[in-house]
Short mmCIF file of C-alpha atoms (C1' of nucleotides) in Angstrom, two decimals:
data_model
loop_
_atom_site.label_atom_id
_atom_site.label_comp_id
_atom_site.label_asym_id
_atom_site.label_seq_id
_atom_site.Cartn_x
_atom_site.Cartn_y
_atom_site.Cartn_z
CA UNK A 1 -19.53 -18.91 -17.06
CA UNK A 2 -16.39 -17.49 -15.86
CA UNK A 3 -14.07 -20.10 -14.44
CA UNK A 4 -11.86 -17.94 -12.42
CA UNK A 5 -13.38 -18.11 -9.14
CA UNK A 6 -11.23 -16.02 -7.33
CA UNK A 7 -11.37 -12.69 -9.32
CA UNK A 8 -13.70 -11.36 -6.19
CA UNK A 9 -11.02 -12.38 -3.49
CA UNK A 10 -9.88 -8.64 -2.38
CA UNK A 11 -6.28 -7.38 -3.28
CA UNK A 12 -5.43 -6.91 -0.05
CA UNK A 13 -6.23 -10.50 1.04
CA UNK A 14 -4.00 -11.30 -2.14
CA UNK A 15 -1.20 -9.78 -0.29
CA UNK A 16 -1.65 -11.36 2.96
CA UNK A 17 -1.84 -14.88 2.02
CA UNK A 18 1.29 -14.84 0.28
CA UNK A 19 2.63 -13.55 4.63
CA UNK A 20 0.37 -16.33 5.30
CA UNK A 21 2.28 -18.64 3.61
CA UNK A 22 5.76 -17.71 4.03
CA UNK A 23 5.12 -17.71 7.71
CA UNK A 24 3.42 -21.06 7.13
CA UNK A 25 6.87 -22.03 6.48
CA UNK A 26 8.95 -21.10 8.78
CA UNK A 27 6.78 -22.97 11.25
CA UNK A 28 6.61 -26.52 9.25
CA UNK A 29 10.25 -26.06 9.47
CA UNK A 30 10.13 -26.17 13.16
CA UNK A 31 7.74 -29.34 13.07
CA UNK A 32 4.60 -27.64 13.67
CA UNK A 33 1.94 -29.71 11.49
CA UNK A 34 -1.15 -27.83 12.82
CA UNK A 35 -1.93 -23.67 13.37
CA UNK A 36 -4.80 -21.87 14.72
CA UNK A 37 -5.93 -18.67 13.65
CA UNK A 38 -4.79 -16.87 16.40
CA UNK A 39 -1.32 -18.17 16.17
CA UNK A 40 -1.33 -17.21 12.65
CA UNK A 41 -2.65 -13.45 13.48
CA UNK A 42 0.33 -12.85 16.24
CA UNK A 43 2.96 -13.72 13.83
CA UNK A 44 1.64 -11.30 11.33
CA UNK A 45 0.51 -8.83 14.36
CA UNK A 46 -3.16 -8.94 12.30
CA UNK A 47 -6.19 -9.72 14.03
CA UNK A 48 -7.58 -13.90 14.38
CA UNK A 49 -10.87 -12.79 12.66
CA UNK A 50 -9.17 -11.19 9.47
CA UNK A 51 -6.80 -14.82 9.28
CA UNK A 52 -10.28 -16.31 9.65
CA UNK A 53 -12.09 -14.36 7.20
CA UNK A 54 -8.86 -14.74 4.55
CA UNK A 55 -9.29 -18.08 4.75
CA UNK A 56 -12.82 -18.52 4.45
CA UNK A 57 -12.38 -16.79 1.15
CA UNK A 58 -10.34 -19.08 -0.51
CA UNK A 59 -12.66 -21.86 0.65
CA UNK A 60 -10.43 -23.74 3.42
CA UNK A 61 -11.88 -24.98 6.38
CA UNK A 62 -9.89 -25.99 9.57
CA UNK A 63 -10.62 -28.20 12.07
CA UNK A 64 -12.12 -27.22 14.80
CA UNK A 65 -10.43 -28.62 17.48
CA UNK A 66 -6.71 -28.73 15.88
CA UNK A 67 -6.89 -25.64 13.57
CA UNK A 68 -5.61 -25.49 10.60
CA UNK A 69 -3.42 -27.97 8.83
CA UNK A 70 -0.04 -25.82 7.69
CA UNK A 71 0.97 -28.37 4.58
CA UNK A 72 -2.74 -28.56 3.08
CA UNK A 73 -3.02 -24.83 3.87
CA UNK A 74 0.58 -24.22 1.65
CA UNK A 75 -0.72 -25.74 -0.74
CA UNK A 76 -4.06 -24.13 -1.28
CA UNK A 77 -2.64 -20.77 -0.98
CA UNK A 78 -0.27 -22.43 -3.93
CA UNK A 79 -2.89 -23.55 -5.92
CA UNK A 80 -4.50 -20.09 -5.71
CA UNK A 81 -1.47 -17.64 -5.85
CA UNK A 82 0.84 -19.82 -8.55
CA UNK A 83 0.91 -20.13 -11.81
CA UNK A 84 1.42 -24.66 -11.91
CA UNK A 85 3.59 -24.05 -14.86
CA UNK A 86 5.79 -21.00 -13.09
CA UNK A 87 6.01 -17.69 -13.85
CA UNK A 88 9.42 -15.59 -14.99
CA UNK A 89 10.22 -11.97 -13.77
CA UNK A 90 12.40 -9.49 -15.04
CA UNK A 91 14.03 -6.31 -13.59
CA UNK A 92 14.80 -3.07 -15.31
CA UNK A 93 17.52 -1.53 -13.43
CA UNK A 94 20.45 -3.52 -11.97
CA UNK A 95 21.51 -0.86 -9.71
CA UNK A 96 21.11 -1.12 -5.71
CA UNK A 97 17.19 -1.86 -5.55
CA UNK A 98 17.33 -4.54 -8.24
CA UNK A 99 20.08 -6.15 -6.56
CA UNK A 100 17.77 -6.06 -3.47
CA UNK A 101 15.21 -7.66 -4.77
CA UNK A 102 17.23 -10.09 -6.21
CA UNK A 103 19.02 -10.87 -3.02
CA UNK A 104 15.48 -11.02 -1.32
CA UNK A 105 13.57 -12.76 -3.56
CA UNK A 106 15.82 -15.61 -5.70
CA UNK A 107 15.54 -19.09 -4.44
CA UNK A 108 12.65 -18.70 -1.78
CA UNK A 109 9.81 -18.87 -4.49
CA UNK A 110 9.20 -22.08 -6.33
CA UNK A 111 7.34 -20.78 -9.02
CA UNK A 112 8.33 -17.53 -9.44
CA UNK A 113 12.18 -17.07 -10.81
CA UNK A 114 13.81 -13.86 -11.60
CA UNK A 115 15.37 -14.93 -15.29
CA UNK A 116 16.83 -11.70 -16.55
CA UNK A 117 17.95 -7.82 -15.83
CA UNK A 118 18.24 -5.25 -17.49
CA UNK A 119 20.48 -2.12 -17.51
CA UNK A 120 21.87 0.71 -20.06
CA UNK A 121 25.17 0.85 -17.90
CA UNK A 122 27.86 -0.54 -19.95
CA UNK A 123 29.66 -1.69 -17.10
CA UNK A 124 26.63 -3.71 -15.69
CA UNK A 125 25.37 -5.50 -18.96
CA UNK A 126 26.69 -8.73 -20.81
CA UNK A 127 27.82 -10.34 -17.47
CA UNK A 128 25.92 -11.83 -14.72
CA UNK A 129 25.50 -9.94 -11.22
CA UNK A 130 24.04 -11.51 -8.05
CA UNK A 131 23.33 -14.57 -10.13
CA UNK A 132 21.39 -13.22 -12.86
CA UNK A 133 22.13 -12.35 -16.20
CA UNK A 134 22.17 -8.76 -16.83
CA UNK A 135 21.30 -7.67 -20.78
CA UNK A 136 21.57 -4.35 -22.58
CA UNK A 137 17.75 -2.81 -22.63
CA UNK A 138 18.25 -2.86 -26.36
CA UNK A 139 17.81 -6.72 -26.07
CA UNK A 140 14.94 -6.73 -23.64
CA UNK A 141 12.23 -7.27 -26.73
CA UNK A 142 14.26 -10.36 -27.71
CA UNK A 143 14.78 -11.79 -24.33
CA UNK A 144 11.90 -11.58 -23.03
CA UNK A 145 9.87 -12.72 -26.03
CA UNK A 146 12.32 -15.82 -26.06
CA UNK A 147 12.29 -16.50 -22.61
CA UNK A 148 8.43 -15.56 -22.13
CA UNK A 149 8.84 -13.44 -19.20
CA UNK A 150 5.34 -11.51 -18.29
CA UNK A 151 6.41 -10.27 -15.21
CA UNK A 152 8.74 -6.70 -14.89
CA UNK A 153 10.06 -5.10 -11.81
CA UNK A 154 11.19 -1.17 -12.63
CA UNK A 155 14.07 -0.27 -10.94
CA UNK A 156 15.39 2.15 -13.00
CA UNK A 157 16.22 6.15 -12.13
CA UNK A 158 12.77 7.93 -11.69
CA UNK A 159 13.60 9.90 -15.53
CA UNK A 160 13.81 6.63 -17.35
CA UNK A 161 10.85 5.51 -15.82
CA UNK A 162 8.74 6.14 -19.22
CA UNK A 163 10.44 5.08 -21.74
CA UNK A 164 11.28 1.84 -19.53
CA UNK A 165 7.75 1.12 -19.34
CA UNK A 166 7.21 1.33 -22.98
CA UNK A 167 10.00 -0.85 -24.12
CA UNK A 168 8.05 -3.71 -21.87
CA UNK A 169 5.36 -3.34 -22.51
CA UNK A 170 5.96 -3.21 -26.37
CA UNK A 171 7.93 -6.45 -24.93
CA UNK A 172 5.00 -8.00 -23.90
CA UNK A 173 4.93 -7.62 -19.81
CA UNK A 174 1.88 -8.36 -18.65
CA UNK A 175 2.20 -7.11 -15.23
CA UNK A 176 4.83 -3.83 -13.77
CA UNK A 177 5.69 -3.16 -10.42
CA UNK A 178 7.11 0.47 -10.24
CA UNK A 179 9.33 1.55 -8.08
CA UNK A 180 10.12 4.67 -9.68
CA UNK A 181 9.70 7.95 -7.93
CA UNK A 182 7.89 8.74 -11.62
CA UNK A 183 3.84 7.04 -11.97
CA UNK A 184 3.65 5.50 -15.39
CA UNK A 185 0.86 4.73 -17.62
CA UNK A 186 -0.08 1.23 -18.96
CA UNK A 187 -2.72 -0.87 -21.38
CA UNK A 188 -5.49 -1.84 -20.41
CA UNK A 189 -4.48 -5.27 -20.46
CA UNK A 190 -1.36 -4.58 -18.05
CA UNK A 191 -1.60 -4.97 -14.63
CA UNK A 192 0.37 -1.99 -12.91
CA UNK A 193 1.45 -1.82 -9.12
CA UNK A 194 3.14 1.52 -7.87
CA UNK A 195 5.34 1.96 -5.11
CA UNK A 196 6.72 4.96 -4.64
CA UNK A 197 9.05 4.79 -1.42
CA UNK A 198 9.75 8.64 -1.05
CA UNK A 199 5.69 9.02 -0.22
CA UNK A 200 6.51 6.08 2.34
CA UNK A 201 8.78 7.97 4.16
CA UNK A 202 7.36 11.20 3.95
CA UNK A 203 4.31 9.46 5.52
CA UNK A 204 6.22 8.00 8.15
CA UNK A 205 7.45 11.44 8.80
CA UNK A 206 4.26 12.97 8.63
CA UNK A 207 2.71 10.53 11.42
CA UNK A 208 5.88 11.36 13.58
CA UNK A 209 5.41 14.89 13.30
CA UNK A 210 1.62 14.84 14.34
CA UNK A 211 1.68 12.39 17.13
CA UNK A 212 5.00 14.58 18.63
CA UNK A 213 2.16 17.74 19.27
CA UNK B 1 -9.27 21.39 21.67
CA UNK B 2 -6.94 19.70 19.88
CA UNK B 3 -4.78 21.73 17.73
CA UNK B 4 -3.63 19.42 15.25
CA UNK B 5 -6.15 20.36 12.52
CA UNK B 6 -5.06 17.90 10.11
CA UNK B 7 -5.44 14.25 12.08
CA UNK B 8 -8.38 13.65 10.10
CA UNK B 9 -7.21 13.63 6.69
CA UNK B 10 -6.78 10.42 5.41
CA UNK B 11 -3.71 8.43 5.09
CA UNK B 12 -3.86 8.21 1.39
CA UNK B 13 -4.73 11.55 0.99
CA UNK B 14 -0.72 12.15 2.78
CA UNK B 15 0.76 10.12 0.24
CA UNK B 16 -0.58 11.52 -2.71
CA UNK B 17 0.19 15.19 -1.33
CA UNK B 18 3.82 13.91 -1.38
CA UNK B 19 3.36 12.83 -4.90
CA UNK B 20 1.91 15.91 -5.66
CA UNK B 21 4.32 18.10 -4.77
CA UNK B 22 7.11 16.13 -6.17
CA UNK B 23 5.37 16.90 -9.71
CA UNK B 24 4.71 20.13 -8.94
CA UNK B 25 8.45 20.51 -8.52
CA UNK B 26 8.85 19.24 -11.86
CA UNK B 27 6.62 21.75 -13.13
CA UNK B 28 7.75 24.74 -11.67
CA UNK B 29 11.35 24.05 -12.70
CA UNK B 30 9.79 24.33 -16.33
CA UNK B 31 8.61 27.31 -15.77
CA UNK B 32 5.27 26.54 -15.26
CA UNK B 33 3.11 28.83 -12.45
CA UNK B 34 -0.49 27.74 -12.81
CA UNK B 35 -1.83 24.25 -13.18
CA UNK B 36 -5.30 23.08 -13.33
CA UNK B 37 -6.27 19.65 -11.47
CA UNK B 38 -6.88 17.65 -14.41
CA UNK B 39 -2.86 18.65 -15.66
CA UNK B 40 -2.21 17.59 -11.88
CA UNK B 41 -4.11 14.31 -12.28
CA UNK B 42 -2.44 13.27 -15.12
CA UNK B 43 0.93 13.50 -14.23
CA UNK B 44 0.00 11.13 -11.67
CA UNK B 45 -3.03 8.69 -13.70
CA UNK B 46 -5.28 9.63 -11.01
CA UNK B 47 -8.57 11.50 -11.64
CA UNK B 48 -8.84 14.95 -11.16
CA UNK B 49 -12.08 14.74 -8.42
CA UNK B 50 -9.54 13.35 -6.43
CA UNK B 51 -6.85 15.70 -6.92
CA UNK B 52 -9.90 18.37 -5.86
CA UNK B 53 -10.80 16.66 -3.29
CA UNK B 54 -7.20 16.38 -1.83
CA UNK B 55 -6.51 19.73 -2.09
CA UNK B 56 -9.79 20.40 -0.59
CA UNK B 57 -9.49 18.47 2.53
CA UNK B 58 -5.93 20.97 3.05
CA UNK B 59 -7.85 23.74 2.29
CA UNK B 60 -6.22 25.49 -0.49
CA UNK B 61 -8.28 27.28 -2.64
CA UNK B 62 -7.19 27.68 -6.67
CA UNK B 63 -8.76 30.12 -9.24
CA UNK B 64 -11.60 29.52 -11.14
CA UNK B 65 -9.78 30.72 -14.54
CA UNK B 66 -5.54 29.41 -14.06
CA UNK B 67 -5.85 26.74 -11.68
CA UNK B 68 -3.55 26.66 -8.71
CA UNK B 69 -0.39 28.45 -7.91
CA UNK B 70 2.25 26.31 -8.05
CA UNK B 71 4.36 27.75 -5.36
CA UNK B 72 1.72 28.35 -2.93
CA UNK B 73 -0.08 25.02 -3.32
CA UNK B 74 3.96 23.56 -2.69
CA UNK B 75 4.21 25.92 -0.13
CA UNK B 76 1.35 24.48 1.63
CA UNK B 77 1.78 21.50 1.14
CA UNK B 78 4.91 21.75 2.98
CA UNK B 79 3.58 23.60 6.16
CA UNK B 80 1.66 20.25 6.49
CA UNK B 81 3.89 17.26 5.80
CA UNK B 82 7.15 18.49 6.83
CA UNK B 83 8.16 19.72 10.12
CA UNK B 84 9.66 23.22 10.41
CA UNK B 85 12.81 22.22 12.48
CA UNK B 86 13.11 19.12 10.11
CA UNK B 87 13.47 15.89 10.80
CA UNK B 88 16.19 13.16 10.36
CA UNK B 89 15.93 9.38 8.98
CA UNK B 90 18.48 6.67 9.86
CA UNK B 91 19.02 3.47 7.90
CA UNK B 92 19.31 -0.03 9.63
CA UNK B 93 20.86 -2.16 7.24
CA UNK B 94 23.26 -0.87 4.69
CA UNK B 95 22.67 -3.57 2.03
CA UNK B 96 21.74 -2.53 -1.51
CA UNK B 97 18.07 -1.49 -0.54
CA UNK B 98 19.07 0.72 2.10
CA UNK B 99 22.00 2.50 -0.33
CA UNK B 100 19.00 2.62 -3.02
CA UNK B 101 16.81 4.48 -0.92
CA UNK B 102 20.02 6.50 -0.13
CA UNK B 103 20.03 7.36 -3.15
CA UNK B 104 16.56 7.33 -4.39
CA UNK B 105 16.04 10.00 -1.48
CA UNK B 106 19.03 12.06 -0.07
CA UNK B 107 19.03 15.81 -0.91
CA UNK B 108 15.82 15.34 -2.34
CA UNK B 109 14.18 17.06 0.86
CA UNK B 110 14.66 20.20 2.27
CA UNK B 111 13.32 18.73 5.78
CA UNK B 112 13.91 15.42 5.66
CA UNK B 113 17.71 14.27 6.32
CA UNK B 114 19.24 10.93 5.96
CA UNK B 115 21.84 11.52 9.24
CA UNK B 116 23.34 7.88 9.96
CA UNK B 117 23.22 4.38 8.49
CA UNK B 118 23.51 1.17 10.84
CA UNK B 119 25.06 -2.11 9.89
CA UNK B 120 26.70 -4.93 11.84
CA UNK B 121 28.35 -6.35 9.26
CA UNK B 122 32.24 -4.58 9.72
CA UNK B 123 33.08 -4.24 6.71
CA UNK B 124 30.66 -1.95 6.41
CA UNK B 125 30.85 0.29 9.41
CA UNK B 126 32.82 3.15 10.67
CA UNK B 127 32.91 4.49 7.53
CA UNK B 128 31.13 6.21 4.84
CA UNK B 129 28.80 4.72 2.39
CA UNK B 130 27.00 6.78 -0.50
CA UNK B 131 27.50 9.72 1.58
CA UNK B 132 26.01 8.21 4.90
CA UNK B 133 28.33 6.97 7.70
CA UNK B 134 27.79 3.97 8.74
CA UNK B 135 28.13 3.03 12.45
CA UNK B 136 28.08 -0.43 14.50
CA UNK B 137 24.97 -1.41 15.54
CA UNK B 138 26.14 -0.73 19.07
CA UNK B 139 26.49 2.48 18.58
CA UNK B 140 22.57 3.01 17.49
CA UNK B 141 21.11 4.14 21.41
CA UNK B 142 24.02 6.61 21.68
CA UNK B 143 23.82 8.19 17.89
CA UNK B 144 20.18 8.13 17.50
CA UNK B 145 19.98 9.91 21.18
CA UNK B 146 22.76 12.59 20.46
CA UNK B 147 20.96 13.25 17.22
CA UNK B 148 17.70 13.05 17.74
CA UNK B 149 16.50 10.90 14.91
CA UNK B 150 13.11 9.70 15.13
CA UNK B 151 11.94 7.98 12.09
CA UNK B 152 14.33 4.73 11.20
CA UNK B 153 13.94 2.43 8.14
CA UNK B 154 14.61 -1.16 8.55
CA UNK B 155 16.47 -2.66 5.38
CA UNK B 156 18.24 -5.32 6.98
CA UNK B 157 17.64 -9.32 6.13
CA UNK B 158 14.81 -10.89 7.52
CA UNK B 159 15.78 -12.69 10.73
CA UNK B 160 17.27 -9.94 12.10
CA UNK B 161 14.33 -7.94 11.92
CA UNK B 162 12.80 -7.78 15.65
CA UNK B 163 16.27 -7.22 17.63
CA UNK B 164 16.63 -4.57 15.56
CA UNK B 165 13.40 -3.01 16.19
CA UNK B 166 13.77 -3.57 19.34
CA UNK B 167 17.11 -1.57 19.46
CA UNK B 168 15.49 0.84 17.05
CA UNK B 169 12.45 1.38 19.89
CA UNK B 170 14.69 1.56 22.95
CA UNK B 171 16.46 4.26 21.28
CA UNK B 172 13.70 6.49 21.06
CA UNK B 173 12.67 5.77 17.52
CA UNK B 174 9.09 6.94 16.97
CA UNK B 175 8.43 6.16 13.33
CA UNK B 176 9.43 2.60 11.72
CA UNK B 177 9.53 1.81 7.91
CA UNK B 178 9.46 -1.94 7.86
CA UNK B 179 10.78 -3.29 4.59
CA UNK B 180 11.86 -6.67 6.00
CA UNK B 181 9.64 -9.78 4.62
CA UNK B 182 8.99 -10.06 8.98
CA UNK B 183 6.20 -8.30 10.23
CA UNK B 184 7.48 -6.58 13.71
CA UNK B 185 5.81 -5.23 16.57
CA UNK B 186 6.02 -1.84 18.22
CA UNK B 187 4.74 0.08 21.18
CA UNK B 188 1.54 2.41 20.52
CA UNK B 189 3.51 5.48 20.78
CA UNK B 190 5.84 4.17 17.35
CA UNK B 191 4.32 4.68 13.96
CA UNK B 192 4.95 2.02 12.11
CA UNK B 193 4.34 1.28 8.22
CA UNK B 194 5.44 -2.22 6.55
CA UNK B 195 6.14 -2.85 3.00
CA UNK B 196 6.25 -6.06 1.86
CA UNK B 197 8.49 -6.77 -1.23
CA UNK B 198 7.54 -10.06 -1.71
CA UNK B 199 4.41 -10.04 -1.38
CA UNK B 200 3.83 -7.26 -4.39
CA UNK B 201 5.64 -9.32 -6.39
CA UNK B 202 3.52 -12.00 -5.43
CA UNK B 203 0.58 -10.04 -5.83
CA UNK B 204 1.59 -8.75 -9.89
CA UNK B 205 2.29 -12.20 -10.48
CA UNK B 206 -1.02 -12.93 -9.36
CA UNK B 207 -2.85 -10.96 -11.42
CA UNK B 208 -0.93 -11.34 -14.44
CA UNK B 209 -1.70 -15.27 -14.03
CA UNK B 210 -5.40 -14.26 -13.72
CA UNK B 211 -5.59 -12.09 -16.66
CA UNK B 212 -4.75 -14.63 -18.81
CA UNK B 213 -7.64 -16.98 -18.53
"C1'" DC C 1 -24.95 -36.55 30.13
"C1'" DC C 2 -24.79 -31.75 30.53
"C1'" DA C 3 -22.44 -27.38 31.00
"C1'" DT C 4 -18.14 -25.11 29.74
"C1'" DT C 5 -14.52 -23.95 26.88
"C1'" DT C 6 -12.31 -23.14 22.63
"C1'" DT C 7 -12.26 -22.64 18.13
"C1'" DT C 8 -14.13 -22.24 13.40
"C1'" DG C 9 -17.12 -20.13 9.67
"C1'" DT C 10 -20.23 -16.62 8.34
"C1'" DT C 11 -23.12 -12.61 8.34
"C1'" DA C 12 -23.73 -7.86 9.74
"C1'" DT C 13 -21.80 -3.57 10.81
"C1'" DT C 14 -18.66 0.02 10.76
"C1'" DC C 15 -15.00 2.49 8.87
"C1'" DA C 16 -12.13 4.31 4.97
"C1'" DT C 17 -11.65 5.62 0.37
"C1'" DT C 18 -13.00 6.55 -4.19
"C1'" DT C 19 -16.18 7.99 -7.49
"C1'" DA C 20 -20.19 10.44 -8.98
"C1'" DA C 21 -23.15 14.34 -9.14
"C1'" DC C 22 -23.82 18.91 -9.26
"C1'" DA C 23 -24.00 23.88 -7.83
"C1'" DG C 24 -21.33 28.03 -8.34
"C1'" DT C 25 -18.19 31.22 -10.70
"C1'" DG C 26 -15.90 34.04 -13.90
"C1'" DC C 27 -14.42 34.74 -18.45
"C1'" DA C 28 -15.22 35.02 -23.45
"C1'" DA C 29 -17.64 35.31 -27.44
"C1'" DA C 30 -21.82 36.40 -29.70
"C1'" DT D 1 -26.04 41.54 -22.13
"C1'" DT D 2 -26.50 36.87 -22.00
"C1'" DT D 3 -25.23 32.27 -23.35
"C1'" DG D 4 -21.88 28.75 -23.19
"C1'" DC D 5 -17.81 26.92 -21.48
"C1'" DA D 6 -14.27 25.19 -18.46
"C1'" DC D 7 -13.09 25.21 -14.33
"C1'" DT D 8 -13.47 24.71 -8.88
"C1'" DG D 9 -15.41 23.14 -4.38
"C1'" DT D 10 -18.62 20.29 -1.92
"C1'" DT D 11 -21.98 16.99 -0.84
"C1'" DA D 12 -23.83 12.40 -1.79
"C1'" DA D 13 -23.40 7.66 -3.19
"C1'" DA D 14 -20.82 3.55 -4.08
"C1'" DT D 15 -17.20 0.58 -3.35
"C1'" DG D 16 -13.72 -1.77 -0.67
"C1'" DA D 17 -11.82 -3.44 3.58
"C1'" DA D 18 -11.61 -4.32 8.53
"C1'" DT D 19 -14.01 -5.31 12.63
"C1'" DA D 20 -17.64 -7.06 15.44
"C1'" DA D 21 -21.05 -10.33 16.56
"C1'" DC D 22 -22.60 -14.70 16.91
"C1'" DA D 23 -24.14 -19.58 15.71
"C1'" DA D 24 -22.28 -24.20 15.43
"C1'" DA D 25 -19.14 -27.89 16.50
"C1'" DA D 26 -16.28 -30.79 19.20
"C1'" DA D 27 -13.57 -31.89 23.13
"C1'" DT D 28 -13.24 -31.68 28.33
"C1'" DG D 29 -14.47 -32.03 33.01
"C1'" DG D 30 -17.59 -32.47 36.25
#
DNA sequence: CCATTTTTGTTATTCATTTAACAGTGCAAA
DNA sequence: TTTGCACTGTTAAATGAATAACAAAAATGG
């Protein structure tokens, strides 16, 4: 019945074949046609089985005597991680970690542009900064209903972390990734991803601390 | 034998005590003292079995009728994640992420210092940035040495990922925060934790695209 | 032509984490 | 008193993910 075949495929293998394919990449760019698991797993420091098993998942089969074939394996992870008709993103928060993600992200992802951003700062709206155009948050419902953007990056100071979310999703985001210090609440029908970077480093810490005694 | 009662708690468990606390904070700056797990749970969108079950695993104890003590269960939580002496954090890479998490972070921790920021870009160095000086990377064996910092985060583009690692390592580094799209390698004695970006953007975009149909 | 090597694809197992189930406790109201 | 309620703390089950184990295939070298 359903048609979506891949709803089973685990988040975290999700993750790793979008590595997979960046790294996929890098190596057709040095003229490498063909990769074996194992290759794959040492650039990634991840284990031959786990590239194995990944790929199994999603239903590609190597050769057995040449591995894998890194265009026809691009492209599979493509049809399976892209939207064909591309996907917009927006980011709430123009300040120094939406300006990172710009910087990291813009231009390396075919189907997946960043197409607006959004700040309260006076100084930062109605202009464009790091290439992208940067609107008042009072236009975000307009925007992003126009433009048809689903996809929202929050960037924003942990306390405006609420009311943020609200104004996108009453936008009509269909998918948040928080990096707010501040966990938010969504629909049902909105996929949320948290991130919260001060745990990160506290964890860090944490592992530093024990493995010192 | 061992002394270090808490190696077997698991990692999640860590981050969420971070998170905890940091609402707890909140909560006792309103004037709160008591707080049951469910109010606990959601502040965070979490369930309360699992706040009780963290909170288990540390061994604090609350009362049957108010809840937990806010300042105890803090105070506890401390004595496990932080380190008495406290501990100190460089940056490598002064770009926007690693000002954001400057500023996302600094003075937020009693324990947990941001000391030095590394950049190679000159422009940049011998000087201070957000509060942070900023030194050469050249400078990183002899800083990191006379200070005694032992977690780093890595914030610095892509292909400059392993050399700096690798200067991060050989200056006694024990705890890496990798938030470079390159996956690095480090000894077994080096705690090491890698966020991916791109790939969680990757990821929401995924599921958004999935939701659809 | 057969044994050896190398690699893939898949199933089984183990490990980690979350969720469920429920016993125990103390207060409050009848 | 005692019944009900709203909690906590703990054990048990379910889910999710990584790792191990191994059969099958194809090339290579004797």
């Amino acid at each position: 019945m359903e048609n979506n075949r891949y709803k089973d495929i685990p988040h975290k293998t999700i993750e790793r074949l979008s590595q997979y394919r960046r790294a996929l990449h890098i190596c057709a760019d040095k003229g490498k046609t063909n990769i074996f698991s194992h290759e794959i797993a040492s650039l990634l420091h991840i284990t031959a089985v786990q590239v194995r098993r990944d790929l199994m998942l999603i239903g590609y089969s190597g050769s057995l005597r040449k591995g894998y074939n890194i265009n026809d394996l691009v492209r599979l992870i493509g049809d399976l991680i892209d939207s064909p008709e591309g996907q917009k993103v927006a980011i709430f928060g123009m300040g120094n970690l939406g300006r990172a993600i710009i910087n990291y992200f813009q231009g390396k992802r075919e189907k997946l542009t960043i197409t607006a951003g959004f700040d309260i700062n006076p100084e930062k709206t109605n202009r464009v900064i790091d290439g992208i155009y940067c609107y008042p948050v009072e236009k975000a419902v307009d925007v992003i209903h126009k433009e048809g953007i689903k996809i929202g990056i929050l960037t924003v100071p942990g306390d405006q972390a609420d009311e943020t979310v609200n104004i996108m999703v009453d936008a009509g985001i269909k998918g948040i990734l928080n990096y707010t210090p501040t966990p938010v609440e969504v629909p049902d029908d909105v996929y949320l991803e948290e991130y919260n970077m001060i745990s990160s480093i506290e964890k860090v810490a944490f592992y530093v601390k024990e493995n010192k005694s």
